[in-house]
Amino acid sequence: MNLVGTLYVTALAGCAVAALAALTAPARARLPLTGWCTAVAGAVGAAAGVAALSGGVSAGVSAGVSPGGPAGGSGPSWSAWLPDLLPLAGVRLAIDPLGGVFVAVTGLVTVCAAIYGIGYCAHGLDGRLFQAVLPLFVAALLLVPAAASVSTFLLTWELMAVTSLLLVLAEHRRRAEVGRAGLWYAVMTHLGLVAILAGLVAFAAGAAGESFAELRAAELPPGAATVVFLATAAGFASKAGIVPLHVWLPRAHPEAPSHVSALMSAAMVNLGAYGIIRVGLDLLGGGPAWWWLLVLAAGALSALYGILQAAVTSDLKRLLGYSTTENLGLVLVGVGAAGFFAVSDLPVPAALALAAALLHVVNHAAFKTVLFLSAGSVLHATGTRDLDALGGLRTRLPYTTAVFAVGALCASALPPGNAFVSEWLLLQSLIHALPGAGVAGAVTMPLAVGVIALSAGLAVATFVKAFGVGFLARPRSAEAEAARESPPPMLAAMTFAAVGCVVLALAPTLVVPALGRAVGVVFPGRDVVSGELTLRLAGVSGMISPLLIAAALVIAVVAVLGLVRLTAARRARRAARLWDCGAGPMSARMEYTATSFAEPLQRVFDDVLAPESDVDVTPMKESAYLVERVRFQARVPDRIEHRLYDPLIAAAAAVGNRARALATGSVHRYLGYGFWALTGALLVLVALW
Amino acid sequence: MWRKIVRTGRVAEPAPERPDGEVPEQAAELAGSVQIRHVDAGSCNGCEVEIASAFGPVYDAERYGARLVASPRHADALMVTGPVTRNMEMALRRTHDAVSEPRLVIALGDCARDCGVFAGAYGVAGAVRDVVDVDVEVPGCPPRPEAIVAALRGLTGR
């Protein structure tokens, strides 16, 4: 076994040890023991991913025979076939650089989430089951990108879904919404699983076998390939929270414990994008252009819809959940563009777009970990997620505020944040593809550029709102007033994640060449970028130096401050009272709330968001002109959920009610149903074969 | 909209001659551009109607460099109307304090100058000059828009 394999197996073993420790350790030692075991497992897993990315060459085989072997010159860095572990198919694992990216991201997010959990779980979440399921979830997250056959992939995918569902439901005794969110999540994730299962099984039926190497070599007829692609893409899109399959995400993310939200939002949803890259680009090897235009359109729609909903919501974690939809949408814009360029015979922009998508996956994981962990710290300190009831946390939670500020800057795609770099790369690939992309490209690419620009602008407004309303000014509730800083493990984990963000923002040159190797799995034979201090695009003109941009910003800020100080010192200064409209004293009711800050945006996008408002006037008994009470209610419902899912659920309930007549309680009837169903199935089989 | 503009044509009165008289020393420092915050210290709204027409399209005070702004922090001058009521006394002091220096105060209308018909009423604290220093006074109940524009031109010097 080579280095990648050793590290990877150690990480999985670490997860198992953590789960065992959670089950057996005494209550006092349980949290630190499980937390540190999981964190170490995550760190080792991240090391395995990084080792796979840094260009491991040899293919080590642990047990059995490795069929297929390296395909296209960029074969797996490590692979294993364990035929006896599972009946019929066995377990087939392989880590290539593409899977390595996702293993590394998952590992690093796990380190933060596990250490954070030691402090966060101390009140009420330290039960055996919850603590044991978390390492299993991490193991499933590490296994999915390493699965190398259909059965292994589906099994690990389902393990991931079930463990994450258990984690989402952790606090179901405290709040009724948790149960509802869990129900939505369970249904959506299993519908997605059914779609993926159908697609991959059809794929395996058309190929010589079910290992990914055999699928890669298979030549499917175009019709079958389209069915496989559409089914799997729908399933993966539902995991990635892509519109219109996103409805579970803004429910499950807020209701899960915060470090689980971080793991789900920064590590799990990425695997939806991984699935589309792996199946669509790698295993199916491209396909017609309209597949990728569809992916691009779904991504663009999600980016816009997600950030619009995030901009108008006032629940902090729901806002972050919608922002996940936006960022995964941007990733899919990159993936769709990469597939489209590859079909249109534009290899350079294709590789660049895929690298941009992968870089955005990494960047999004970094800043979303920071944001969810600090949102959890706020929740821990105040007990509320409602931005309208927060405020004034800057003096009470200084560390959390600083960390959230770093995350918010990175999430708003402005320099010197890290999302700026990946969105810049994405824009470069779209712009440089224009000359050769044909009519479809000439129509879609400018639109995609517009969508990215608009979503970046709305993201700025969203995170200005989240940070300004949530953390600055004065507290708007007694809970916010009494907030106390979180315990050291939580602060340490948040700081670690924030440092990761800063490193990614200042030195993307450390990461992008490695991502180029991951791109090489799909589009072999090209370097995407070069340069140590400056990112230089290979093949097209374009470069960016985030470090120099940051330095220039710092110099400019210092110069402006110095200049102001110099000129202000010459003039006489007068201390004046803070302007309070002459009435005073200032109160928290004078501040902007999240709702009022988002109101202009809501007005601009009125036709898209369709907000509901309700005025209820109760007159006095004596006269209709005297008012006893006026109640005003405003809500921005998720319109897609309203229009698409509510009728579906109502129809399903109606069918269920009608079907009641069939179940009368008579055993004879039920036996008759079984007989007729079996005969029908046999008749169909006879007729088809 | 274009048709409306063409059909209506120009409604602004022709600009009268610049009124005589020296520009006050503080106003000269503003170099012809005076940003004004209006404070209603207890007015009956008569003066407000006239201010609105002074800044409307017919008298168009803005063409002489005077402009109404939304906050005392943006303003060079306060335009106070009405007698200063007890409820507004502290607010007027604070608003005056919030204006950066050099600052001017215009007392607009008879009530602002000497409490007008409200003199001696139980809710009135006094005229504007009893509360803050006044630089320019505009008589009238209410003053005509021409008088308001002339007073403002005396400040802008244009």
Short mmCIF file of N, CA, C and O in Angstrom, two decimals, chain B residues 17-109:
data_model
loop_
_atom_site.label_atom_id
_atom_site.label_comp_id
_atom_site.label_asym_id
_atom_site.label_seq_id
_atom_site.Cartn_x
_atom_site.Cartn_y
_atom_site.Cartn_z
N GLU B 17 -33.71 90.64 -10.37
CA GLU B 17 -32.38 91.19 -10.09
C GLU B 17 -31.89 90.69 -8.74
O GLU B 17 -32.68 90.44 -7.84
N ARG B 18 -30.57 90.60 -8.62
CA ARG B 18 -30.01 90.16 -7.35
C ARG B 18 -30.28 91.23 -6.29
O ARG B 18 -30.06 92.42 -6.56
N PRO B 19 -30.82 90.83 -5.13
CA PRO B 19 -31.09 91.85 -4.10
C PRO B 19 -29.79 92.49 -3.62
O PRO B 19 -28.74 91.85 -3.61
N ASP B 20 -29.89 93.75 -3.24
CA ASP B 20 -28.71 94.46 -2.73
C ASP B 20 -28.36 93.98 -1.35
O ASP B 20 -29.10 93.22 -0.72
N GLY B 21 -27.28 94.42 -0.86
CA GLY B 21 -26.91 94.11 0.52
C GLY B 21 -25.74 93.16 0.57
O GLY B 21 -25.51 92.35 -0.34
N GLU B 22 -24.97 93.29 1.65
CA GLU B 22 -23.78 92.48 1.82
C GLU B 22 -24.17 91.05 2.22
O GLU B 22 -25.14 90.84 2.92
N VAL B 23 -23.39 90.10 1.78
CA VAL B 23 -23.55 88.73 2.26
C VAL B 23 -22.90 88.64 3.63
O VAL B 23 -21.80 89.15 3.81
N PRO B 24 -23.58 88.04 4.63
CA PRO B 24 -22.97 87.93 5.96
C PRO B 24 -21.62 87.21 5.88
O PRO B 24 -21.40 86.39 4.98
N GLU B 25 -20.75 87.52 6.84
CA GLU B 25 -19.37 87.02 6.78
C GLU B 25 -19.31 85.50 6.75
O GLU B 25 -18.58 84.91 5.97
N GLN B 26 -20.16 84.86 7.60
CA GLN B 26 -20.15 83.38 7.66
C GLN B 26 -20.63 82.78 6.34
O GLN B 26 -20.11 81.78 5.89
N ALA B 27 -21.67 83.44 5.73
CA ALA B 27 -22.22 82.88 4.50
C ALA B 27 -21.22 83.02 3.36
O ALA B 27 -21.19 82.19 2.45
N ALA B 28 -20.38 84.05 3.40
CA ALA B 28 -19.40 84.23 2.33
C ALA B 28 -18.46 83.04 2.27
O ALA B 28 -17.99 82.66 1.19
N GLU B 29 -18.20 82.44 3.44
CA GLU B 29 -17.30 81.29 3.48
C GLU B 29 -17.89 80.08 2.73
O GLU B 29 -17.16 79.19 2.33
N LEU B 30 -19.21 80.07 2.58
CA LEU B 30 -19.86 78.93 1.92
C LEU B 30 -19.76 79.03 0.40
O LEU B 30 -20.17 78.11 -0.31
N ALA B 31 -19.31 80.17 -0.11
CA ALA B 31 -18.99 80.33 -1.53
C ALA B 31 -20.18 80.03 -2.44
O ALA B 31 -20.06 79.34 -3.43
N GLY B 32 -21.36 80.52 -2.07
CA GLY B 32 -22.47 80.47 -3.00
C GLY B 32 -23.27 79.18 -3.01
O GLY B 32 -24.17 79.04 -3.83
N SER B 33 -22.95 78.25 -2.13
CA SER B 33 -23.73 77.01 -2.10
C SER B 33 -24.14 76.76 -0.66
O SER B 33 -23.31 76.49 0.19
N VAL B 34 -25.44 76.90 -0.38
CA VAL B 34 -25.91 76.77 1.00
C VAL B 34 -26.86 75.58 1.10
O VAL B 34 -27.89 75.54 0.43
N GLN B 35 -26.50 74.61 1.92
CA GLN B 35 -27.34 73.43 2.13
C GLN B 35 -28.18 73.68 3.38
O GLN B 35 -27.63 74.03 4.43
N ILE B 36 -29.47 73.50 3.25
CA ILE B 36 -30.38 73.94 4.32
C ILE B 36 -31.16 72.76 4.90
O ILE B 36 -31.70 71.94 4.17
N ARG B 37 -31.22 72.70 6.21
CA ARG B 37 -32.09 71.74 6.88
C ARG B 37 -33.25 72.52 7.48
O ARG B 37 -33.04 73.51 8.19
N HIS B 38 -34.47 72.09 7.18
CA HIS B 38 -35.65 72.79 7.68
C HIS B 38 -36.09 72.15 9.01
O HIS B 38 -36.16 70.94 9.12
N VAL B 39 -36.33 72.98 10.02
CA VAL B 39 -36.84 72.47 11.30
C VAL B 39 -38.18 73.14 11.59
O VAL B 39 -38.28 74.36 11.60
N ASP B 40 -39.20 72.33 11.79
CA ASP B 40 -40.51 72.85 12.16
C ASP B 40 -40.57 72.83 13.69
O ASP B 40 -40.73 71.79 14.31
N ALA B 41 -40.42 74.00 14.31
CA ALA B 41 -40.34 74.03 15.77
C ALA B 41 -41.71 74.21 16.40
O ALA B 41 -41.82 74.38 17.60
N GLY B 42 -42.78 74.17 15.59
CA GLY B 42 -44.11 74.35 16.14
C GLY B 42 -44.98 75.17 15.21
O GLY B 42 -45.88 75.87 15.63
N SER B 43 -44.71 75.07 13.92
CA SER B 43 -45.38 75.92 12.94
C SER B 43 -46.78 75.40 12.63
O SER B 43 -47.10 74.24 12.88
N CYS B 44 -47.63 76.29 12.04
CA CYS B 44 -48.98 75.89 11.66
C CYS B 44 -49.00 75.28 10.28
O CYS B 44 -50.06 74.99 9.76
N ASN B 45 -47.83 75.11 9.64
CA ASN B 45 -47.66 74.54 8.30
C ASN B 45 -47.88 75.55 7.18
O ASN B 45 -47.72 75.21 6.02
N GLY B 46 -48.26 76.81 7.52
CA GLY B 46 -48.38 77.83 6.48
C GLY B 46 -47.03 78.10 5.85
O GLY B 46 -46.88 78.13 4.63
N CYS B 47 -46.01 78.28 6.71
CA CYS B 47 -44.67 78.57 6.21
C CYS B 47 -44.15 77.41 5.37
O CYS B 47 -43.46 77.60 4.38
N GLU B 48 -44.51 76.19 5.77
CA GLU B 48 -44.02 75.00 5.05
C GLU B 48 -44.54 74.99 3.63
O GLU B 48 -43.82 74.64 2.69
N VAL B 49 -45.82 75.39 3.48
CA VAL B 49 -46.40 75.43 2.14
C VAL B 49 -45.62 76.41 1.28
O VAL B 49 -45.29 76.14 0.12
N GLU B 50 -45.26 77.55 1.88
CA GLU B 50 -44.53 78.56 1.09
C GLU B 50 -43.11 78.11 0.78
O GLU B 50 -42.57 78.39 -0.27
N ILE B 51 -42.47 77.39 1.74
CA ILE B 51 -41.14 76.86 1.46
C ILE B 51 -41.21 75.88 0.30
O ILE B 51 -40.39 75.89 -0.62
N ALA B 52 -42.27 75.04 0.31
CA ALA B 52 -42.42 74.07 -0.77
C ALA B 52 -42.54 74.80 -2.09
O ALA B 52 -41.93 74.39 -3.09
N SER B 53 -43.27 75.93 -2.13
CA SER B 53 -43.38 76.58 -3.43
C SER B 53 -42.10 77.34 -3.77
O SER B 53 -41.77 77.47 -4.95
N ALA B 54 -41.37 77.80 -2.76
CA ALA B 54 -40.10 78.47 -3.06
C ALA B 54 -39.12 77.51 -3.72
O ALA B 54 -38.33 77.90 -4.58
N PHE B 55 -39.19 76.24 -3.32
CA PHE B 55 -38.28 75.26 -3.92
C PHE B 55 -38.96 74.49 -5.06
O PHE B 55 -38.40 73.55 -5.58
N GLY B 56 -40.19 74.89 -5.42
CA GLY B 56 -40.88 74.24 -6.53
C GLY B 56 -40.41 74.78 -7.86
O GLY B 56 -39.50 75.61 -7.93
N PRO B 57 -41.02 74.31 -8.95
CA PRO B 57 -40.53 74.69 -10.28
C PRO B 57 -40.74 76.16 -10.61
O PRO B 57 -40.01 76.70 -11.44
N VAL B 58 -41.71 76.83 -9.99
CA VAL B 58 -42.00 78.21 -10.39
C VAL B 58 -40.95 79.18 -9.85
O VAL B 58 -40.37 79.96 -10.58
N TYR B 59 -40.67 79.10 -8.54
CA TYR B 59 -39.70 80.04 -7.95
C TYR B 59 -38.30 79.46 -7.98
O TYR B 59 -37.32 80.18 -8.03
N ASP B 60 -38.18 78.15 -7.90
CA ASP B 60 -36.94 77.40 -8.12
C ASP B 60 -35.73 78.00 -7.42
O ASP B 60 -34.82 78.51 -8.04
N ALA B 61 -35.73 77.90 -6.08
CA ALA B 61 -34.64 78.50 -5.32
C ALA B 61 -33.32 77.78 -5.56
O ALA B 61 -32.25 78.36 -5.33
N GLU B 62 -33.38 76.56 -6.05
CA GLU B 62 -32.14 75.82 -6.21
C GLU B 62 -31.24 76.43 -7.27
O GLU B 62 -30.03 76.20 -7.26
N ARG B 63 -31.83 77.19 -8.22
CA ARG B 63 -30.96 77.76 -9.25
C ARG B 63 -30.05 78.85 -8.67
O ARG B 63 -29.14 79.30 -9.33
N TYR B 64 -30.32 79.29 -7.45
CA TYR B 64 -29.44 80.30 -6.81
C TYR B 64 -28.47 79.65 -5.83
O TYR B 64 -27.81 80.35 -5.07
N GLY B 65 -28.41 78.34 -5.78
CA GLY B 65 -27.41 77.69 -4.94
C GLY B 65 -27.90 77.25 -3.59
O GLY B 65 -27.12 76.76 -2.77
N ALA B 66 -29.20 77.39 -3.30
CA ALA B 66 -29.73 76.93 -2.01
C ALA B 66 -30.38 75.57 -2.23
O ALA B 66 -30.98 75.33 -3.27
N ARG B 67 -30.26 74.69 -1.26
CA ARG B 67 -30.79 73.33 -1.45
C ARG B 67 -31.25 72.79 -0.10
O ARG B 67 -30.60 73.01 0.91
N LEU B 68 -32.40 72.12 -0.10
CA LEU B 68 -32.88 71.49 1.13
C LEU B 68 -32.25 70.10 1.24
O LEU B 68 -32.19 69.35 0.26
N VAL B 69 -31.76 69.74 2.44
CA VAL B 69 -31.15 68.43 2.64
C VAL B 69 -31.88 67.69 3.76
O VAL B 69 -32.69 68.26 4.48
N ALA B 70 -31.52 66.40 3.92
CA ALA B 70 -32.32 65.51 4.77
C ALA B 70 -31.81 65.41 6.19
O ALA B 70 -32.46 64.80 7.03
N SER B 71 -30.63 65.96 6.49
CA SER B 71 -30.09 65.79 7.83
C SER B 71 -29.26 67.01 8.19
O SER B 71 -28.60 67.59 7.33
N PRO B 72 -29.29 67.41 9.46
CA PRO B 72 -28.44 68.54 9.86
C PRO B 72 -26.97 68.26 9.64
O PRO B 72 -26.17 69.19 9.50
N ARG B 73 -26.59 66.98 9.61
CA ARG B 73 -25.19 66.63 9.38
C ARG B 73 -24.75 67.03 7.97
O ARG B 73 -23.58 67.16 7.70
N HIS B 74 -25.72 67.18 7.05
CA HIS B 74 -25.38 67.55 5.68
C HIS B 74 -25.50 69.05 5.47
O HIS B 74 -25.26 69.53 4.37
N ALA B 75 -25.95 69.77 6.51
CA ALA B 75 -26.42 71.14 6.28
C ALA B 75 -25.39 72.19 6.69
O ALA B 75 -24.53 71.95 7.53
N ASP B 76 -25.52 73.38 6.04
CA ASP B 76 -24.77 74.57 6.46
C ASP B 76 -25.67 75.50 7.26
O ASP B 76 -25.19 76.32 8.01
N ALA B 77 -26.99 75.40 7.00
CA ALA B 77 -27.90 76.35 7.63
C ALA B 77 -29.16 75.64 8.10
O ALA B 77 -29.57 74.64 7.53
N LEU B 78 -29.75 76.18 9.18
CA LEU B 78 -31.05 75.69 9.64
C LEU B 78 -32.10 76.70 9.25
O LEU B 78 -31.90 77.91 9.39
N MET B 79 -33.24 76.22 8.75
CA MET B 79 -34.35 77.12 8.47
C MET B 79 -35.46 76.75 9.44
O MET B 79 -36.04 75.68 9.35
N VAL B 80 -35.69 77.62 10.45
CA VAL B 80 -36.62 77.27 11.53
C VAL B 80 -37.93 78.01 11.31
O VAL B 80 -37.94 79.22 11.03
N THR B 81 -39.05 77.28 11.40
CA THR B 81 -40.37 77.91 11.27
C THR B 81 -41.15 77.71 12.56
O THR B 81 -40.93 76.73 13.28
N GLY B 82 -42.07 78.61 12.82
CA GLY B 82 -42.96 78.48 13.96
C GLY B 82 -42.33 78.95 15.25
O GLY B 82 -41.12 79.10 15.35
N PRO B 83 -43.17 79.21 16.28
CA PRO B 83 -42.62 79.53 17.60
C PRO B 83 -42.00 78.25 18.16
O PRO B 83 -42.43 77.16 17.80
N VAL B 84 -40.97 78.40 19.00
CA VAL B 84 -40.35 77.19 19.55
C VAL B 84 -41.22 76.68 20.69
O VAL B 84 -41.34 77.33 21.71
N THR B 85 -41.82 75.51 20.47
CA THR B 85 -42.67 74.94 21.53
C THR B 85 -41.79 74.25 22.56
O THR B 85 -40.63 73.95 22.31
N ARG B 86 -42.37 73.97 23.69
CA ARG B 86 -41.57 73.32 24.76
C ARG B 86 -41.07 71.96 24.32
O ARG B 86 -39.96 71.57 24.64
N ASN B 87 -41.92 71.25 23.57
CA ASN B 87 -41.51 69.93 23.13
C ASN B 87 -40.34 69.98 22.14
O ASN B 87 -39.57 69.02 22.03
N MET B 88 -40.25 71.07 21.41
CA MET B 88 -39.21 71.12 20.37
C MET B 88 -37.97 71.89 20.80
O MET B 88 -37.02 71.99 20.04
N GLU B 89 -37.99 72.45 22.02
CA GLU B 89 -36.88 73.31 22.41
C GLU B 89 -35.56 72.54 22.43
O GLU B 89 -34.57 72.94 21.79
N MET B 90 -35.56 71.38 23.12
CA MET B 90 -34.32 70.60 23.22
C MET B 90 -33.93 70.05 21.86
O MET B 90 -32.76 70.05 21.48
N ALA B 91 -34.93 69.63 21.09
CA ALA B 91 -34.63 69.09 19.77
C ALA B 91 -33.98 70.14 18.89
O ALA B 91 -33.04 69.86 18.15
N LEU B 92 -34.47 71.40 19.01
CA LEU B 92 -33.88 72.46 18.19
C LEU B 92 -32.43 72.72 18.61
O LEU B 92 -31.54 72.88 17.78
N ARG B 93 -32.19 72.75 19.92
CA ARG B 93 -30.82 72.95 20.41
C ARG B 93 -29.90 71.85 19.86
O ARG B 93 -28.79 72.12 19.40
N ARG B 94 -30.38 70.61 19.94
CA ARG B 94 -29.54 69.49 19.50
C ARG B 94 -29.32 69.53 18.00
O ARG B 94 -28.24 69.23 17.51
N THR B 95 -30.36 69.89 17.26
CA THR B 95 -30.21 69.98 15.81
C THR B 95 -29.19 71.05 15.47
O THR B 95 -28.32 70.88 14.61
N HIS B 96 -29.29 72.19 16.17
CA HIS B 96 -28.33 73.28 15.96
C HIS B 96 -26.92 72.80 16.26
O HIS B 96 -25.97 73.09 15.53
N ASP B 97 -26.79 72.02 17.32
CA ASP B 97 -25.48 71.52 17.72
C ASP B 97 -24.93 70.53 16.69
O ASP B 97 -23.72 70.37 16.55
N ALA B 98 -25.84 69.86 15.97
CA ALA B 98 -25.41 68.82 15.03
C ALA B 98 -24.90 69.40 13.72
O ALA B 98 -24.26 68.70 12.93
N VAL B 99 -25.20 70.69 13.46
CA VAL B 99 -24.74 71.30 12.20
C VAL B 99 -23.28 71.68 12.35
O VAL B 99 -22.88 72.24 13.37
N SER B 100 -22.49 71.36 11.33
CA SER B 100 -21.06 71.70 11.42
C SER B 100 -20.87 73.20 11.21
O SER B 100 -21.70 73.87 10.60
N GLU B 101 -19.75 73.70 11.70
CA GLU B 101 -19.47 75.13 11.57
C GLU B 101 -18.70 75.41 10.29
O GLU B 101 -17.93 74.56 9.87
N PRO B 102 -18.86 76.57 9.66
CA PRO B 102 -19.74 77.69 10.03
C PRO B 102 -21.19 77.37 9.77
O PRO B 102 -21.50 76.77 8.76
N ARG B 103 -22.06 77.81 10.68
CA ARG B 103 -23.48 77.51 10.50
C ARG B 103 -24.31 78.77 10.60
O ARG B 103 -23.94 79.73 11.27
N LEU B 104 -25.46 78.72 9.91
CA LEU B 104 -26.35 79.87 9.87
C LEU B 104 -27.72 79.43 10.34
O LEU B 104 -28.06 78.27 10.21
N VAL B 105 -28.48 80.38 10.89
CA VAL B 105 -29.86 80.06 11.26
C VAL B 105 -30.77 81.10 10.62
O VAL B 105 -30.54 82.30 10.72
N ILE B 106 -31.80 80.61 9.91
CA ILE B 106 -32.78 81.49 9.30
C ILE B 106 -34.08 81.32 10.08
O ILE B 106 -34.59 80.20 10.17
N ALA B 107 -34.60 82.41 10.63
CA ALA B 107 -35.91 82.34 11.31
C ALA B 107 -36.95 82.79 10.30
O ALA B 107 -36.94 83.94 9.84
N LEU B 108 -37.84 81.86 9.92
CA LEU B 108 -38.73 82.11 8.79
C LEU B 108 -40.15 82.34 9.31
O LEU B 108 -40.72 81.46 9.96
N GLY B 109 -40.70 83.50 9.00
CA GLY B 109 -42.09 83.78 9.37
C GLY B 109 -42.18 84.55 10.68
O GLY B 109 -41.23 84.56 11.48
#
